Short mmCIF file of C-alpha atoms in Angstrom, two decimals:
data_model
loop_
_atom_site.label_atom_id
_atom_site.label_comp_id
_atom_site.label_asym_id
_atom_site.label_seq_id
_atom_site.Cartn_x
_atom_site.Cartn_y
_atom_site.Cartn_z
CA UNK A 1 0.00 0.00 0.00
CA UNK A 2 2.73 2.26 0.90
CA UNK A 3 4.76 1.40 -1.98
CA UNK A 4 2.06 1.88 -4.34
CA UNK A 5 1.20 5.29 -3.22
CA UNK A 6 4.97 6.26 -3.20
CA UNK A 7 5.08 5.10 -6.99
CA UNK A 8 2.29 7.14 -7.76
CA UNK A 9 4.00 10.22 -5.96
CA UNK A 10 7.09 9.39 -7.78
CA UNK A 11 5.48 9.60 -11.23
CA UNK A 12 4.38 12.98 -10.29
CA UNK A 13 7.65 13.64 -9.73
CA UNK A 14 8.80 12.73 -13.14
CA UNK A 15 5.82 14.35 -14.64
CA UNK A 16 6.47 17.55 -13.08
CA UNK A 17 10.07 17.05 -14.34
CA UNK A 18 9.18 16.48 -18.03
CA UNK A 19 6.58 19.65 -17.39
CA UNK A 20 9.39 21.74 -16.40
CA UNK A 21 11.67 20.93 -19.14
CA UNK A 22 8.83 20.89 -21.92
CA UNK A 23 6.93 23.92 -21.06
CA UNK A 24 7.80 27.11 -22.89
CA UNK A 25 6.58 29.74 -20.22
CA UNK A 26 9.23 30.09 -17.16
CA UNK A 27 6.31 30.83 -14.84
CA UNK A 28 4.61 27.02 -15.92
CA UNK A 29 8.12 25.88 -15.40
CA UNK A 30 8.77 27.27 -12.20
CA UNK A 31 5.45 25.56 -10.83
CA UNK A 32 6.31 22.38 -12.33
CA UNK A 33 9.60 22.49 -9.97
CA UNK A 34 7.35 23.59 -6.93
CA UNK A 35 5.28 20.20 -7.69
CA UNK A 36 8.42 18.24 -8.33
CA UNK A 37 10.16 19.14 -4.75
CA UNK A 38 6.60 18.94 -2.54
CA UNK A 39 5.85 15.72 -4.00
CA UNK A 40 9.56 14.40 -2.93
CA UNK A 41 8.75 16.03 0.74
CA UNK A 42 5.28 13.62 1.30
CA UNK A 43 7.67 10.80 -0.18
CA UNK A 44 9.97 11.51 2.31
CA UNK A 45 7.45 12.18 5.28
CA UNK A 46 5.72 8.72 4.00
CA UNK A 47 9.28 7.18 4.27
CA UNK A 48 10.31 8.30 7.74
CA UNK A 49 12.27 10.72 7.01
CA UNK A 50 11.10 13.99 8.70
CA UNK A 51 14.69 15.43 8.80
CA UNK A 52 14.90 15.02 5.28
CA UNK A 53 11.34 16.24 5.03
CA UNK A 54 11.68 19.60 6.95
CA UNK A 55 14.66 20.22 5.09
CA UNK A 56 13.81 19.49 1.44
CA UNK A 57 10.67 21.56 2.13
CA UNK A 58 12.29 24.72 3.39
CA UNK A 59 14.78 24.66 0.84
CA UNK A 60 12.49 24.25 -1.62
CA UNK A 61 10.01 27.50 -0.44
CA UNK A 62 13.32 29.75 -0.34
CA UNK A 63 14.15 28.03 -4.13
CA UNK A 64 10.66 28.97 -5.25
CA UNK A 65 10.81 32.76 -4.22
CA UNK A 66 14.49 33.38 -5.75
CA UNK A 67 13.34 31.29 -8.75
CA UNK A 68 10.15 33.24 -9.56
CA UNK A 69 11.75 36.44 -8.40
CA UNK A 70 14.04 36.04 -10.76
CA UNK A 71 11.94 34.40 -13.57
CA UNK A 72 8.87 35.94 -13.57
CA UNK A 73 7.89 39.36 -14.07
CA UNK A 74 10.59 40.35 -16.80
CA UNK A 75 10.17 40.82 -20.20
CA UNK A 76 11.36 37.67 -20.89
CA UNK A 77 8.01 35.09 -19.88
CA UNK A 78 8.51 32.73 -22.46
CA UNK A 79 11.93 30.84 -24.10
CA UNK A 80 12.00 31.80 -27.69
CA UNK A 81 15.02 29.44 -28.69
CA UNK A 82 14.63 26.04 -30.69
CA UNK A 83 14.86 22.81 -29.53
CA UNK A 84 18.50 22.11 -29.82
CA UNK A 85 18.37 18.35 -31.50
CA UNK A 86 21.71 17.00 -30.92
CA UNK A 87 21.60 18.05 -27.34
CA UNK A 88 18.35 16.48 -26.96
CA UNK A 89 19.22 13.25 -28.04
CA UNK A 90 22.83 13.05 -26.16
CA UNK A 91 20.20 14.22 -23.18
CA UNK A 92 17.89 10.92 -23.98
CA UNK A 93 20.44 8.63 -24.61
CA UNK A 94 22.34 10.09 -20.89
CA UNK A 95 18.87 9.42 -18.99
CA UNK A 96 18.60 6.32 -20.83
CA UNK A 97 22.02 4.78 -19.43
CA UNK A 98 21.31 6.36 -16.05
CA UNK A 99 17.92 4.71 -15.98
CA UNK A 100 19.61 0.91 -16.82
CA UNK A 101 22.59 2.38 -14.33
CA UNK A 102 19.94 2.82 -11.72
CA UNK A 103 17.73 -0.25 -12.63
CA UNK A 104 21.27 -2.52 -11.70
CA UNK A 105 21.75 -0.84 -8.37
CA UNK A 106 18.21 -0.92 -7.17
CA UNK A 107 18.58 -4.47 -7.29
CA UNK A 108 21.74 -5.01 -5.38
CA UNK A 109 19.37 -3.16 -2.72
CA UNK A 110 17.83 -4.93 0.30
CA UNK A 111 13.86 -5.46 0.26
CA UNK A 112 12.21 -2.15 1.15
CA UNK A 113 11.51 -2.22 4.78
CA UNK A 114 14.11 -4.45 5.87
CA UNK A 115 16.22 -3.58 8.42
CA UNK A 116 19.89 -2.96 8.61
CA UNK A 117 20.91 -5.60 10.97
CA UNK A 118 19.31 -8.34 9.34
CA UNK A 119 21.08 -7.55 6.09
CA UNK A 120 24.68 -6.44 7.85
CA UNK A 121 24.86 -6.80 11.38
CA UNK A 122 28.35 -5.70 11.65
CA UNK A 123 28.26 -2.44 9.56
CA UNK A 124 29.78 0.15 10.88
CA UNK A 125 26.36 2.37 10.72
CA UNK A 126 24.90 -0.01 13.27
CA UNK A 127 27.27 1.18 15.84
CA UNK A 128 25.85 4.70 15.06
CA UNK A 129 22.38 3.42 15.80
CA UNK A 130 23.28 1.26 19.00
CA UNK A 131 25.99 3.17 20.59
CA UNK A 132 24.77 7.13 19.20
CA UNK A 133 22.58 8.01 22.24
CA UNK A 134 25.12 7.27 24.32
CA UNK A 135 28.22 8.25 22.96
CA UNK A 136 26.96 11.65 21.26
CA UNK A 137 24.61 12.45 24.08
CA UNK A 138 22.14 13.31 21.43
CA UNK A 139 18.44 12.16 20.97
CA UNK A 140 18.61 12.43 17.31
CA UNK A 141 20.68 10.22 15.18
CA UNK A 142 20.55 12.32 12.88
CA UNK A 143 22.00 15.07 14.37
CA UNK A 144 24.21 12.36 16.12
CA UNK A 145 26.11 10.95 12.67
CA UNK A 146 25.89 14.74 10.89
CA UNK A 147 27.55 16.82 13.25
CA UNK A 148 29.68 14.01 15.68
CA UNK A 149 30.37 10.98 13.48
CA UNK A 150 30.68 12.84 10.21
CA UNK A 151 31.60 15.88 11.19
CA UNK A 152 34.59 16.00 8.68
CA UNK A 153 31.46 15.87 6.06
CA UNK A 154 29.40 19.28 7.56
CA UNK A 155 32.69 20.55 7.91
CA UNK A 156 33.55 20.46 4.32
CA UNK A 157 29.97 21.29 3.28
CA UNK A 158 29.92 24.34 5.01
CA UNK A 159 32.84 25.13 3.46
CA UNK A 160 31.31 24.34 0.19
CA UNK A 161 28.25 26.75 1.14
CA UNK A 162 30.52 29.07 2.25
CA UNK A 163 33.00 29.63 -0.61
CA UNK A 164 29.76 29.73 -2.92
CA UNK A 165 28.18 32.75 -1.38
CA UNK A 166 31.87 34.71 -0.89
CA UNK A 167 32.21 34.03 -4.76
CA UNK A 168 28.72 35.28 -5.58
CA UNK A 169 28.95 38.35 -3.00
CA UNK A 170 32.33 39.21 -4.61
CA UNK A 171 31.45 38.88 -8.26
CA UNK A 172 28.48 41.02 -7.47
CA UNK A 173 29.34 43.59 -5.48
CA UNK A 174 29.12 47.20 -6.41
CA UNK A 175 32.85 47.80 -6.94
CA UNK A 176 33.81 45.39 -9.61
CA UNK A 177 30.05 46.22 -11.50
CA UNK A 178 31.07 50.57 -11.31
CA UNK A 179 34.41 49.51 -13.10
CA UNK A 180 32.75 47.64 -15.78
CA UNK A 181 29.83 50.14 -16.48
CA UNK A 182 32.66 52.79 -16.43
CA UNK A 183 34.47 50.37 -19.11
CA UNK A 184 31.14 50.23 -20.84
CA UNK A 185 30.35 53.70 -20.70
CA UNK A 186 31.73 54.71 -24.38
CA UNK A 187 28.30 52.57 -25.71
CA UNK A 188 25.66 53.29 -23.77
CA UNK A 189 23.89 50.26 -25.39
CA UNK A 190 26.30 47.97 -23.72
CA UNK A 191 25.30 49.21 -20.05
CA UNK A 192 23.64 46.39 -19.25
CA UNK A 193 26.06 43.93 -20.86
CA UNK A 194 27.68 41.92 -17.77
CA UNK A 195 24.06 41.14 -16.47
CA UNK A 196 21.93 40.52 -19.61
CA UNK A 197 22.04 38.22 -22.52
CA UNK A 198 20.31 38.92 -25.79
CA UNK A 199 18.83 35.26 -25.91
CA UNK A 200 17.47 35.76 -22.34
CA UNK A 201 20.05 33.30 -21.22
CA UNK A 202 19.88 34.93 -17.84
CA UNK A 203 17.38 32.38 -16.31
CA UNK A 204 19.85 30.03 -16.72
CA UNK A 205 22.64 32.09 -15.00
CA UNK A 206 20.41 32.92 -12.05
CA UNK A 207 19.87 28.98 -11.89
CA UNK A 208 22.92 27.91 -12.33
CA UNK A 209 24.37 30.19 -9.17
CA UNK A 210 21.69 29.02 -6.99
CA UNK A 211 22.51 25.02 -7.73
CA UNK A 212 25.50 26.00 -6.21
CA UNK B 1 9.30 48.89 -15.74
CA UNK B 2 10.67 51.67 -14.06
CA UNK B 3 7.24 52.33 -12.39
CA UNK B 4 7.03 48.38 -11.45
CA UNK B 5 10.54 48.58 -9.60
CA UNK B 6 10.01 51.57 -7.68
CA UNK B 7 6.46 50.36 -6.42
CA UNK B 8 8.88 47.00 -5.90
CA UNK B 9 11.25 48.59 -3.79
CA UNK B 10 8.29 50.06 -1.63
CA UNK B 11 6.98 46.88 -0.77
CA UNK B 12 3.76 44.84 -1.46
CA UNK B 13 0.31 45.89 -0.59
CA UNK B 14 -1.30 46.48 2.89
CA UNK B 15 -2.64 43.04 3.40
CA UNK B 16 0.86 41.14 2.62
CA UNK B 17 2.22 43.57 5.04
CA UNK B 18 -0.39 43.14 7.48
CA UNK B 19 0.28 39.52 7.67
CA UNK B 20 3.67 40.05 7.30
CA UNK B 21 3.79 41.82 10.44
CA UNK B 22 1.57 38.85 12.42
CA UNK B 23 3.68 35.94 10.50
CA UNK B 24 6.97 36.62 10.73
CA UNK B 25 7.49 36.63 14.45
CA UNK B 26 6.33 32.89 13.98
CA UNK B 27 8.53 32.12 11.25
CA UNK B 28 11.62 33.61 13.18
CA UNK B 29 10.53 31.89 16.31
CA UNK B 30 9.93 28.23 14.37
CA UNK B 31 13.48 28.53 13.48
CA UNK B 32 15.02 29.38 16.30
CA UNK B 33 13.02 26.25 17.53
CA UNK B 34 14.49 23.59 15.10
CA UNK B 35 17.73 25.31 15.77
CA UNK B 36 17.51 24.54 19.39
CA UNK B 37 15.95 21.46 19.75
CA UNK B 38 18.44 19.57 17.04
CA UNK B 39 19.70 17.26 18.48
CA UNK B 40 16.26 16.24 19.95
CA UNK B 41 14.03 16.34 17.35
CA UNK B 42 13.83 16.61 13.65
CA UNK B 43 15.97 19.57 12.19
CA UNK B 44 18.68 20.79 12.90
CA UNK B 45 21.21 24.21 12.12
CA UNK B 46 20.59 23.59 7.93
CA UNK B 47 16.56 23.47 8.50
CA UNK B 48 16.51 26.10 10.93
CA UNK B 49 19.09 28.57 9.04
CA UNK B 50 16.51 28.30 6.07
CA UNK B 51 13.89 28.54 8.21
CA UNK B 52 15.44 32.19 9.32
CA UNK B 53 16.42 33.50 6.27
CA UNK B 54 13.00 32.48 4.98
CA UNK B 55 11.70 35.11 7.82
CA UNK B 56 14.36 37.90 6.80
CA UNK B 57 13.19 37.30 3.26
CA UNK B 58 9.66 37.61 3.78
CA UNK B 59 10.51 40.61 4.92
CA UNK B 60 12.12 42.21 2.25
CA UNK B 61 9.72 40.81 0.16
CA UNK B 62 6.57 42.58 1.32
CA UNK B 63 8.49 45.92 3.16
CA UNK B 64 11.11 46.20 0.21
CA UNK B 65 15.03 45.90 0.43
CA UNK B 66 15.25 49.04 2.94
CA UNK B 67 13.38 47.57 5.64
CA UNK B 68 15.63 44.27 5.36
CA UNK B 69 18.47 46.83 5.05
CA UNK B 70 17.67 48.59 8.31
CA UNK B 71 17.13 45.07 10.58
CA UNK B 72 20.45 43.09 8.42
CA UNK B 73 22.73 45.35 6.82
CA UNK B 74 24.97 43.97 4.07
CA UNK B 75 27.93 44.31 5.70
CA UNK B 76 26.26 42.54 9.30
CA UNK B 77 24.90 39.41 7.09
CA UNK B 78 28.66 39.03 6.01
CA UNK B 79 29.79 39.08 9.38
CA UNK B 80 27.21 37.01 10.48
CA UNK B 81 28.62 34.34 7.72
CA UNK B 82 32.12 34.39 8.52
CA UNK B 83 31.37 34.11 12.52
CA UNK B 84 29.22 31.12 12.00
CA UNK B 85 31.94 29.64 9.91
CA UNK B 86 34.36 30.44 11.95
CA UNK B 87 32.70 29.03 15.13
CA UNK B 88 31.81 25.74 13.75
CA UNK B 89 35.66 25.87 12.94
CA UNK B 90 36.74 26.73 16.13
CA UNK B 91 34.28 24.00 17.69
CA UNK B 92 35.65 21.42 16.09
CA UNK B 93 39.77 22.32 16.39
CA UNK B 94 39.01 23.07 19.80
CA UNK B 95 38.03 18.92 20.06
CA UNK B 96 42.23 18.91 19.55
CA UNK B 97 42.90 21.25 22.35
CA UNK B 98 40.24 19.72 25.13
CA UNK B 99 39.37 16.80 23.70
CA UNK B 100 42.65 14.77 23.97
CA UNK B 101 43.80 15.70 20.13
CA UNK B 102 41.18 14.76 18.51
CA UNK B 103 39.47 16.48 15.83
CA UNK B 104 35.50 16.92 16.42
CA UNK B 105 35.93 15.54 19.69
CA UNK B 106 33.08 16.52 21.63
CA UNK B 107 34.58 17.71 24.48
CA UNK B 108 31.95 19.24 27.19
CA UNK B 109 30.14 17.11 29.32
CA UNK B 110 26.89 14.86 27.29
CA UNK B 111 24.61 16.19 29.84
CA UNK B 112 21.69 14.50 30.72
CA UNK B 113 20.37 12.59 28.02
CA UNK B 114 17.00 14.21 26.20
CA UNK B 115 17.07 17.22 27.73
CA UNK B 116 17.63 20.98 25.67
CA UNK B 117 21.21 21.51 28.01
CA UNK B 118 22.77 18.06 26.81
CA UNK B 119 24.82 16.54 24.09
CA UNK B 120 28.19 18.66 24.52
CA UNK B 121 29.36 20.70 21.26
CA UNK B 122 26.52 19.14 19.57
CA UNK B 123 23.88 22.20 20.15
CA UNK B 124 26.58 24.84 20.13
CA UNK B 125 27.41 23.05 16.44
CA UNK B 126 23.75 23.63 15.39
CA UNK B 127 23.80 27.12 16.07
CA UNK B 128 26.88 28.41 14.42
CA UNK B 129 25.57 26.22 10.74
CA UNK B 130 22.42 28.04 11.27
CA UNK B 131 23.92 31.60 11.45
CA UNK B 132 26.05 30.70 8.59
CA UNK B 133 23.29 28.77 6.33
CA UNK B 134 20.98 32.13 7.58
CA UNK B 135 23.43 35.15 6.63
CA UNK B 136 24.58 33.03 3.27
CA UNK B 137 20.57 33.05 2.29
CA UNK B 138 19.76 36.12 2.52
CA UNK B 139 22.91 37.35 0.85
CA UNK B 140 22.70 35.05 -1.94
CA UNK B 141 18.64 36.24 -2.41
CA UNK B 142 20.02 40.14 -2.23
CA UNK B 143 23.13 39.45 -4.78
CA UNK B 144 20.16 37.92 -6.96
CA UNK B 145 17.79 40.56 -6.77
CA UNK B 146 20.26 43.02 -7.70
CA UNK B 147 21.70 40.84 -10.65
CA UNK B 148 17.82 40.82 -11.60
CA UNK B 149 16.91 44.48 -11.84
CA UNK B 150 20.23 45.44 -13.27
CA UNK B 151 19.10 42.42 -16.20
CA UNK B 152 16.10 45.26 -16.42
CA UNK B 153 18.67 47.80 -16.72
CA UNK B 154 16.35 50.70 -15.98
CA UNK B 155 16.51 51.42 -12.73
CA UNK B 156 20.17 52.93 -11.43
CA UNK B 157 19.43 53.62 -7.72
CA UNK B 158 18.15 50.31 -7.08
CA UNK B 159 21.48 49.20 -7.31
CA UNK B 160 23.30 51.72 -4.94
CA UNK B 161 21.57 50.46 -1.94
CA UNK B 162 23.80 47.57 -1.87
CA UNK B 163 27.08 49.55 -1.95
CA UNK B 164 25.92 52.24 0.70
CA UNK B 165 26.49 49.41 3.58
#
């Protein structure tokens, strides 16, 4: 039962996907994401997963805002530019191996709903779950493994998040964008040029920073 | 579009402020929640740093950039970022000066178990990720917004308010 209704959720997922990538107007595409990351939250609530959950779902409300922010309400609603046909089939044939890629390793995975220590008893990840409370002091294992057991890994993430925004604040900031305009300032038509892009390429700027 | 982005700047209409005003409190105060209670329930400093800069952003969302400017300056967020990164830093090199040269070693006492004082750095951990992931949010939304209406191009002044902190 539950892994019927997580299928179904899943194909919405995939729908939405499709949506997003097919659709023409950004404002139909940005929706399409909105139902592609609440759909994954209810999969993870359904799965047990509320850390997961809370997270994906935040992240996903503050993705929504930049992404229609920045989207929506420009001159640019709709992408004018044709299908690219060699990109679309190296695309296919990419999602194609994935999907036999993925097909393999979902079978190398225990039953759903088994649990760990019937499938490896001496993994290291079940001294996490019998040894965490008492070792890390903490009542969520969660919080347990991120920030005690794999602390090297939050460590370098923040790092990650961190280096991300300093590169964004710094490429952005008014200092470096005065010296260009003044560069610019010759041809007033080429004011805007470090921001804009004739094709309206800009959406995909503005996603491509916030991936990172 | 110039019209649009100066009625923009001012902020949304009465009744998104309104709310605003009622909602945001809650927001800020659901955050500092998951913050807090991380290593008892569900969340944690990620969750609860978006959670916050979710607030900030609702803020300068309906009140315009000003009002955000006035309660988290520029040049505060980026402090803000580097002294959460720092402190998680510090937390975990100071596991090699207390905590018998050990890297992460959690070195306070675990406290009793379950309860909001417990769990050593653990807490202490959760906060400085969530000023970090916070100030990094709202920073990265602001460097957006201004990257958007510059795409515009029409409006000049939009852009200085960034520079004047």
């Amino acid at each position: 039962m539950l892994m019927n209704l997580i299928v179904v959720l899943l194909m919405f997922v995939a729908i939405g996907a499709v949506i997003a990538i097919w659709t023409r107007d950004l404002l139909s595409a940005v929706i399409a994401m909105g139902v592609v990351g609440f759909t994954r939250t209810v999969v993870f609530v359904l799965l047990r997963a509320p850390d997961v959950a809370i997270t994906q779902v935040v992240v996903e409300v503050l993705l929504l805002i930049i992404l229609i922010r920045s989207a929506v309400r420009r001159e640019v609603h709709t992408v004018e530019a044709g299908r690219n046909a060699p990109g679309m089939a190296v695309a296919a044939a990419f999602v194609v191996v994935m999907l036999v890629l993925g097909v393999i390793a979902i079978r190398e995975l225990a039953p759903f709903g088994q649990p760990l220590e019937v499938r490896a008893g001496d993994a290291p990840s079940m001294t996490y779950i019998k040894e965490g409370k008492n070792q890390t002091g903490s009542g969520n294992i969660v919080t347990a493994v991120l920030l005690d057991y794999r602390g090297y890994d939050t460590l370098g993430e923040a790092t990650v998040l961190f280096t991300a925004v300093v590169g964004a604040v710094a490429l952005l900031r008014r200092k470096s964008r005065k010296r260009a305009d003044e560069a610019a300032a010759p041809e007033p038509a080429g004011e805007a040029g470090p921001a804009i892009d004739p094709d309206g390429n800009q959406d995909l700027r503005i996603g491509q920073e916030e991936t990172e | 579009m110039k019209k649009l982005a100066t009625e923009e700047r001012e902020g949304m209409s009465l009744i998104v402020g309104t709310v605003t005003h009622w909602v945001c409190a809650f927001i800020v105060l659901f955050g500092l929640y998951i913050v807090a209670y991380g290593h008892l329930t569900p969340g944690g400093g990620f969750a609860g740093g978006v959670i916050l800069a979710c607030g900030f952003i609702l803020l300068m969302l309906a009140f315009g950039r000003k009002r955000l400017a006035a309660i988290l300056p520029l040049s505060r967020a980026s402090a803000l970022d580097c002294i959460g990164a720092l402190a998680f830093w510090v937390l975990a090199t100071a596991g090699i000066l207390f905590g018998g040269g050990v890297f992460f070693k959690n070195f306070l006492p675990l406290g009793k178990r379950l309860r909001l004082w417990s769990a050593g750095i653990i807490p202490l951990c959760n906060i400085a990720i969530a000023l970090k992931v916070c100030a990094s949010l709202v920073l990265v939304l602001v460097a957006l917004s201004v990257l958007r209406v510059k795409a515009g191009g029409t409006d000049e002044d939009f852009i200085t308010d960034i520079e004047e902190e």
